[in-house]
Amino acid sequence: MENNTSEFLLWEFSKIWELQIMHMSLLLILYLMTVMWNLLIISAVVCDHHLHIPMYFFLTNLAMQDIGSVSAIIPKTLFNFLTNIRTISHSGCVAQVLFLLFFLSCDISLLTVMAYDRYVAICNPLHYETIMNRKTCTNMIAGVWTASFLNASLHTTVTFMIPFCSNNVNQFFCEIPYLLKIACSDLYVTEIGFQIFSAMLATGCFAFIIITYVYVFSAVLRIPSDQGRKKAFSTCLPHLVVFFIFLFTCCLAYLKPIADSESHPNFIITLMYSIIPSMLNPLIYSMRNKDIKFAISRLFGQKLLFF
């Protein structure tokens, strides 16, 4: 096949109109729910000065990154459907890979920072305000965004330096594993090496989170009052649930073999790691956190029924 990489041909959901409508409706509903719920979390934290503390500052950043990760892929997919096209330009594909990797890297880094925040708050509460001051929190977030952008830029640059033997990407958006599948040069081994290195860094982050929570829960169990233990668990459990959802869906997506042709089961798996975690994160935090629930209620000026 002629190497035409001025544009890429994305996976077609189905040739049956009714199935296309079903897929697009599902994507649109999930996208709107994700954006709406994360914007709700951001608005609640911004408008309630009681929540202007490090934990909710990090949560706001997580919500922004969740909106960014789904916005990197879903709007283009919906636009292609409405205009009845399957292609994405070379520059559009580059941008999609860059931003998706950037926001996913931010998620991993930020979950690690949030684990450290919970460790300091529970294991060293008397020095919490000194350690997690405004400058420290700002520097942490700046480090997360900078390191994530450099990581995404490196992977994107190496990936698109590789010549492609085909322009047919068996995925409904541009994703590095599927792009490497159509590479026709041994240079793709370089990118695989970078991916292994990134996976090792991510594994280090996950190990840090697990070890941190071993110390955190040991400290929580030593709290004498039941109310104190419940309050500590209410701030830790949502973060831990979000972490395990992210870990499970990423392993499910990236440890499976890349098929020669995309299928509907693979589409479901893709949804599970690219959209579902971003949609569930604000729900998990709002359901388990009384401060967030109260802030959302105040935002609407009334007690919400589901709270």
Tab-separated table of C-alpha atoms in Angstrom:
chain	number	residue	atom	x	y	z
A	1	MET	CA	0.000	0.000	0.000
A	2	GLU	CA	1.240	3.471	-0.818
A	3	ASN	CA	2.620	5.319	2.192
A	4	ASN	CA	0.167	8.177	2.448
A	5	THR	CA	0.708	9.786	5.846
A	6	SER	CA	-0.609	13.229	5.014
A	7	GLU	CA	-3.741	11.872	6.690
A	8	PHE	CA	-4.788	8.743	8.551
A	9	LEU	CA	-7.882	6.621	8.084
A	10	LEU	CA	-9.593	5.857	11.392
A	11	TRP	CA	-11.708	2.858	12.338
A	12	GLU	CA	-15.290	2.873	11.137
A	13	PHE	CA	-17.684	1.910	13.907
A	14	SER	CA	-20.040	0.082	11.595
A	15	LYS	CA	-21.442	0.180	8.094
A	16	ILE	CA	-24.917	-0.143	9.590
A	17	TRP	CA	-26.416	3.302	10.190
A	18	GLU	CA	-28.302	2.265	13.326
A	19	LEU	CA	-25.130	0.918	14.961
A	20	GLN	CA	-23.252	4.098	14.074
A	21	ILE	CA	-25.977	6.134	15.752
A	22	MET	CA	-25.778	3.898	18.825
A	23	HIS	CA	-21.992	4.272	19.097
A	24	MET	CA	-22.077	8.015	18.604
A	25	SER	CA	-24.930	8.490	21.067
A	26	LEU	CA	-23.018	6.497	23.680
A	27	LEU	CA	-19.863	8.574	23.144
A	28	LEU	CA	-21.801	11.844	23.282
A	29	ILE	CA	-23.650	10.907	26.487
A	30	LEU	CA	-20.443	9.744	28.215
A	31	TYR	CA	-18.581	12.854	27.068
A	32	LEU	CA	-21.260	15.277	28.269
A	33	MET	CA	-21.564	13.481	31.608
A	34	THR	CA	-17.784	13.539	32.091
A	35	VAL	CA	-17.460	17.238	31.289
A	36	MET	CA	-20.538	18.215	33.319
A	37	TRP	CA	-19.555	16.306	36.485
A	38	ASN	CA	-15.945	17.458	36.413
A	39	LEU	CA	-17.003	21.068	35.843
A	40	LEU	CA	-19.326	20.653	38.821
A	41	ILE	CA	-16.400	19.599	41.020
A	42	ILE	CA	-14.264	22.509	39.776
A	43	SER	CA	-17.075	25.032	40.350
A	44	ALA	CA	-17.811	23.700	43.836
A	45	VAL	CA	-14.167	23.985	44.916
A	46	VAL	CA	-13.626	27.409	43.345
A	47	CYS	CA	-16.801	28.913	44.822
A	48	ASP	CA	-16.384	27.542	48.366
A	49	HIS	CA	-13.484	29.166	50.213
A	50	HIS	CA	-13.589	26.363	52.818
A	51	LEU	CA	-12.262	24.029	50.114
A	52	HIS	CA	-9.253	26.192	49.259
A	53	ILE	CA	-6.846	23.674	50.761
A	54	PRO	CA	-4.221	21.432	49.089
A	55	MET	CA	-6.396	18.309	48.806
A	56	TYR	CA	-9.096	20.110	46.816
A	57	PHE	CA	-6.542	22.119	44.864
A	58	PHE	CA	-5.170	18.798	43.574
A	59	LEU	CA	-8.692	17.485	43.017
A	60	THR	CA	-9.493	20.516	40.850
A	61	ASN	CA	-6.417	19.824	38.739
A	62	LEU	CA	-7.461	16.180	38.405
A	63	ALA	CA	-10.893	17.299	37.183
A	64	MET	CA	-9.307	19.623	34.594
A	65	GLN	CA	-7.087	16.808	33.356
A	66	ASP	CA	-10.063	14.454	33.104
A	67	ILE	CA	-11.877	16.992	30.929
A	68	GLY	CA	-8.753	17.407	28.814
A	69	SER	CA	-8.197	13.681	28.251
A	70	VAL	CA	-11.715	13.039	26.916
A	71	SER	CA	-11.707	16.291	24.927
A	72	ALA	CA	-8.555	15.156	23.126
A	73	ILE	CA	-10.412	12.328	21.388
A	74	ILE	CA	-14.222	12.555	21.563
A	75	PRO	CA	-14.971	15.901	19.786
A	76	LYS	CA	-12.975	14.845	16.698
A	77	THR	CA	-14.771	11.491	16.634
A	78	LEU	CA	-18.165	13.189	16.823
A	79	PHE	CA	-17.142	15.701	14.138
A	80	ASN	CA	-16.090	12.868	11.811
A	81	PHE	CA	-19.452	11.196	12.295
A	82	LEU	CA	-21.444	14.383	11.640
A	83	THR	CA	-19.437	15.163	8.494
A	84	ASN	CA	-19.420	11.502	7.374
A	85	ILE	CA	-15.626	11.220	7.116
A	86	ARG	CA	-13.119	8.786	8.636
A	87	THR	CA	-9.883	10.696	8.162
A	88	ILE	CA	-7.704	12.775	10.445
A	89	SER	CA	-4.878	14.965	9.186
A	90	HIS	CA	-1.252	14.226	10.051
A	91	SER	CA	-1.054	17.329	12.275
A	92	GLY	CA	-4.385	16.450	13.873
A	93	CYS	CA	-3.122	12.948	14.651
A	94	VAL	CA	0.077	14.385	16.157
A	95	ALA	CA	-1.941	16.782	18.337
A	96	GLN	CA	-4.289	13.998	19.462
A	97	VAL	CA	-1.419	11.731	20.523
A	98	LEU	CA	0.402	14.599	22.250
A	99	PHE	CA	-2.558	15.822	24.293
A	100	LEU	CA	-3.850	12.359	25.185
A	101	LEU	CA	-0.421	11.286	26.457
A	102	PHE	CA	-0.011	14.583	28.270
A	103	PHE	CA	-3.255	14.271	30.210
A	104	LEU	CA	-2.759	10.553	30.975
A	105	SER	CA	0.742	11.294	32.268
A	106	CYS	CA	-0.690	14.115	34.383
A	107	ASP	CA	-3.216	11.693	35.894
A	108	ILE	CA	-0.528	9.243	37.001
A	109	SER	CA	1.691	11.995	38.405
A	110	LEU	CA	-1.142	13.794	40.154
A	111	LEU	CA	-2.469	10.626	41.793
A	112	THR	CA	1.043	10.143	43.189
A	113	VAL	CA	1.151	13.726	44.520
A	114	MET	CA	-2.307	13.311	46.066
A	115	ALA	CA	-1.129	10.157	47.860
A	116	TYR	CA	1.766	12.122	49.362
A	117	ASP	CA	-0.651	14.875	50.424
A	118	ARG	CA	-2.821	12.337	52.277
A	119	TYR	CA	0.290	10.818	53.878
A	120	VAL	CA	1.421	14.185	55.273
A	121	ALA	CA	-2.113	15.110	56.411
A	122	ILE	CA	-2.664	11.898	58.377
A	123	CYS	CA	0.823	10.777	59.407
A	124	ASN	CA	2.233	14.228	60.141
A	125	PRO	CA	-0.791	16.482	60.823
A	126	LEU	CA	0.972	19.004	63.075
A	127	HIS	CA	3.339	20.004	60.274
A	128	TYR	CA	0.844	19.663	57.413
A	129	GLU	CA	0.327	23.386	56.787
A	130	THR	CA	4.067	23.990	56.917
A	131	ILE	CA	4.950	21.169	54.522
A	132	MET	CA	2.011	21.517	52.107
A	133	ASN	CA	2.010	25.309	51.853
A	134	ARG	CA	0.776	27.252	48.823
A	135	LYS	CA	4.224	27.512	47.231
A	136	THR	CA	4.919	23.795	47.615
A	137	CYS	CA	1.560	22.829	46.117
A	138	THR	CA	2.048	25.202	43.189
A	139	ASN	CA	5.522	23.827	42.535
A	140	MET	CA	4.190	20.270	42.656
A	141	ILE	CA	1.497	21.019	40.084
A	142	ALA	CA	3.975	22.882	37.888
A	143	GLY	CA	6.276	19.863	38.086
A	144	VAL	CA	3.434	17.504	37.175
A	145	TRP	CA	2.418	19.540	34.122
A	146	THR	CA	6.000	20.156	32.962
A	147	ALA	CA	7.197	16.554	33.331
A	148	SER	CA	4.018	15.228	31.688
A	149	PHE	CA	4.374	17.573	28.714
A	150	LEU	CA	8.030	16.618	28.222
A	151	ASN	CA	7.124	12.920	28.413
A	152	ALA	CA	4.283	13.322	25.910
A	153	SER	CA	6.436	15.401	23.564
A	154	LEU	CA	9.212	12.803	23.580
A	155	HIS	CA	6.885	9.902	22.754
A	156	THR	CA	5.021	11.878	20.093
A	157	THR	CA	8.218	13.045	18.385
A	158	VAL	CA	9.752	9.552	18.261
A	159	THR	CA	6.497	7.973	17.049
A	160	PHE	CA	6.025	10.330	14.098
A	161	MET	CA	9.662	10.088	13.044
A	162	ILE	CA	8.876	6.499	12.008
A	163	PRO	CA	7.735	5.914	8.398
A	164	PHE	CA	4.368	4.186	8.039
A	165	CYS	CA	3.520	1.490	5.500
A	166	SER	CA	-0.176	2.202	5.788
A	167	ASN	CA	-2.456	5.028	6.852
A	168	ASN	CA	-5.174	2.734	8.204
A	169	VAL	CA	-5.358	3.085	12.017
A	170	ASN	CA	-7.572	0.383	13.553
A	171	GLN	CA	-8.799	2.659	16.321
A	172	PHE	CA	-11.330	5.495	16.412
A	173	PHE	CA	-8.592	7.929	17.456
A	174	CYS	CA	-4.807	8.161	17.045
A	175	GLU	CA	-3.026	6.060	19.637
A	176	ILE	CA	0.645	5.063	19.720
A	177	PRO	CA	0.253	1.236	19.893
A	178	TYR	CA	-1.986	1.299	16.804
A	179	LEU	CA	0.379	3.658	14.981
A	180	LEU	CA	3.336	1.377	15.721
A	181	LYS	CA	1.282	-1.480	14.278
A	182	ILE	CA	1.478	0.139	10.817
A	183	ALA	CA	5.148	1.165	11.074
A	184	CYS	CA	7.424	-0.193	8.332
A	185	SER	CA	10.786	0.509	9.956
A	186	ASP	CA	12.808	-0.942	12.809
A	187	LEU	CA	12.811	2.540	14.333
A	188	TYR	CA	9.594	1.583	16.113
A	189	VAL	CA	11.777	-0.444	18.526
A	190	THR	CA	13.079	2.891	19.864
A	191	GLU	CA	9.561	4.002	20.776
A	192	ILE	CA	8.846	0.632	22.373
A	193	GLY	CA	11.958	1.182	24.495
A	194	PHE	CA	10.631	4.583	25.585
A	195	GLN	CA	7.267	2.981	26.386
A	196	ILE	CA	8.944	0.359	28.572
A	197	PHE	CA	10.854	3.114	30.391
A	198	SER	CA	7.613	5.072	30.929
A	199	ALA	CA	5.906	1.910	32.165
A	200	MET	CA	8.706	1.454	34.706
A	201	LEU	CA	8.226	5.042	35.917
A	202	ALA	CA	4.462	4.488	36.157
A	203	THR	CA	5.074	1.271	38.098
A	204	GLY	CA	7.284	3.274	40.466
A	205	CYS	CA	4.448	5.764	40.988
A	206	PHE	CA	1.990	2.961	41.676
A	207	ALA	CA	4.408	1.322	44.127
A	208	PHE	CA	4.865	4.663	45.898
A	209	ILE	CA	1.079	5.038	46.234
A	210	ILE	CA	0.666	1.530	47.643
A	211	ILE	CA	3.501	1.946	50.164
A	212	THR	CA	2.197	5.387	51.153
A	213	TYR	CA	-1.260	4.013	51.893
A	214	VAL	CA	0.165	1.190	53.975
A	215	TYR	CA	1.561	3.905	56.290
A	216	VAL	CA	-1.626	5.970	56.014
A	217	PHE	CA	-3.989	3.147	57.004
A	218	SER	CA	-1.650	2.081	59.799
A	219	ALA	CA	-1.905	5.626	61.174
A	220	VAL	CA	-5.690	5.739	60.666
A	221	LEU	CA	-6.220	2.534	62.625
A	222	ARG	CA	-4.356	4.112	65.566
A	223	ILE	CA	-6.783	7.060	65.725
A	224	PRO	CA	-8.694	6.600	68.998
A	225	SER	CA	-12.096	8.016	67.992
A	226	ASP	CA	-14.490	6.384	65.518
A	227	GLN	CA	-15.372	9.784	64.071
A	228	GLY	CA	-11.712	10.560	63.416
A	229	ARG	CA	-11.188	7.239	61.674
A	230	LYS	CA	-14.288	7.724	59.516
A	231	LYS	CA	-13.184	11.214	58.501
A	232	ALA	CA	-9.721	9.952	57.573
A	233	PHE	CA	-11.139	7.059	55.571
A	234	SER	CA	-13.594	9.376	53.780
A	235	THR	CA	-10.682	11.428	52.407
A	236	CYS	CA	-8.436	8.459	51.557
A	237	LEU	CA	-10.794	5.861	50.101
A	238	PRO	CA	-11.996	7.942	47.108
A	239	HIS	CA	-8.418	8.581	46.026
A	240	LEU	CA	-7.549	4.896	46.422
A	241	VAL	CA	-10.624	3.809	44.415
A	242	VAL	CA	-9.763	6.273	41.630
A	243	PHE	CA	-6.203	4.934	41.598
A	244	PHE	CA	-7.280	1.289	41.270
A	245	ILE	CA	-9.798	2.115	38.510
A	246	PHE	CA	-7.072	3.927	36.585
A	247	LEU	CA	-4.602	1.066	37.152
A	248	PHE	CA	-7.102	-1.641	36.165
A	249	THR	CA	-8.296	0.065	32.986
A	250	CYS	CA	-4.759	0.936	31.825
A	251	CYS	CA	-3.591	-2.654	32.346
A	252	LEU	CA	-6.677	-3.930	30.534
A	253	ALA	CA	-5.981	-1.665	27.566
A	254	TYR	CA	-2.216	-1.865	27.203
A	255	LEU	CA	-1.509	-5.449	28.196
A	256	LYS	CA	-3.896	-6.895	25.608
A	257	PRO	CA	-2.446	-7.707	22.162
A	258	ILE	CA	-3.099	-5.182	19.399
A	259	ALA	CA	-5.522	-6.748	16.954
A	260	ASP	CA	-5.087	-6.458	13.185
A	261	SER	CA	-8.621	-5.120	12.973
A	262	GLU	CA	-10.626	-3.241	15.552
A	263	SER	CA	-13.718	-4.933	16.958
A	264	HIS	CA	-16.656	-4.001	19.134
A	265	PRO	CA	-15.245	-5.739	22.265
A	266	ASN	CA	-12.048	-3.730	21.815
A	267	PHE	CA	-14.179	-0.604	21.488
A	268	ILE	CA	-15.697	-1.330	24.917
A	269	ILE	CA	-12.222	-1.855	26.403
A	270	THR	CA	-11.085	1.445	24.879
A	271	LEU	CA	-14.033	3.227	26.476
A	272	MET	CA	-13.166	1.673	29.836
A	273	TYR	CA	-9.746	3.291	30.036
A	274	SER	CA	-10.175	6.455	27.944
A	275	ILE	CA	-13.518	7.761	29.249
A	276	ILE	CA	-14.963	5.765	32.150
A	277	PRO	CA	-12.286	6.689	34.770
A	278	SER	CA	-12.614	10.397	33.920
A	279	MET	CA	-16.389	10.121	34.254
A	280	LEU	CA	-16.322	8.181	37.542
A	281	ASN	CA	-13.690	10.282	39.347
A	282	PRO	CA	-15.983	13.207	40.283
A	283	LEU	CA	-18.772	10.817	41.300
A	284	ILE	CA	-16.469	8.845	43.580
A	285	TYR	CA	-15.189	11.994	45.286
A	286	SER	CA	-18.619	13.600	45.645
A	287	MET	CA	-20.307	10.470	47.016
A	288	ARG	CA	-17.694	9.837	49.716
A	289	ASN	CA	-16.798	13.389	50.688
A	290	LYS	CA	-19.179	15.435	52.845
A	291	ASP	CA	-17.340	18.702	52.143
A	292	ILE	CA	-17.762	18.277	48.393
A	293	LYS	CA	-21.420	17.312	48.765
A	294	PHE	CA	-22.077	20.367	50.933
A	295	ALA	CA	-20.232	22.656	48.499
A	296	ILE	CA	-22.251	21.331	45.541
A	297	SER	CA	-25.460	21.800	47.507
A	298	ARG	CA	-24.511	25.390	48.309
A	299	LEU	CA	-23.629	25.926	44.660
A	300	PHE	CA	-27.218	25.161	43.711
A	301	GLY	CA	-28.632	26.859	46.796
A	302	GLN	CA	-30.451	23.756	47.957
A	303	LYS	CA	-30.016	20.197	49.148
A	304	LEU	CA	-29.642	17.886	46.158
A	305	LEU	CA	-31.775	14.778	46.244
A	306	PHE	CA	-28.982	12.322	45.459
A	307	PHE	CA	-26.848	13.743	48.286
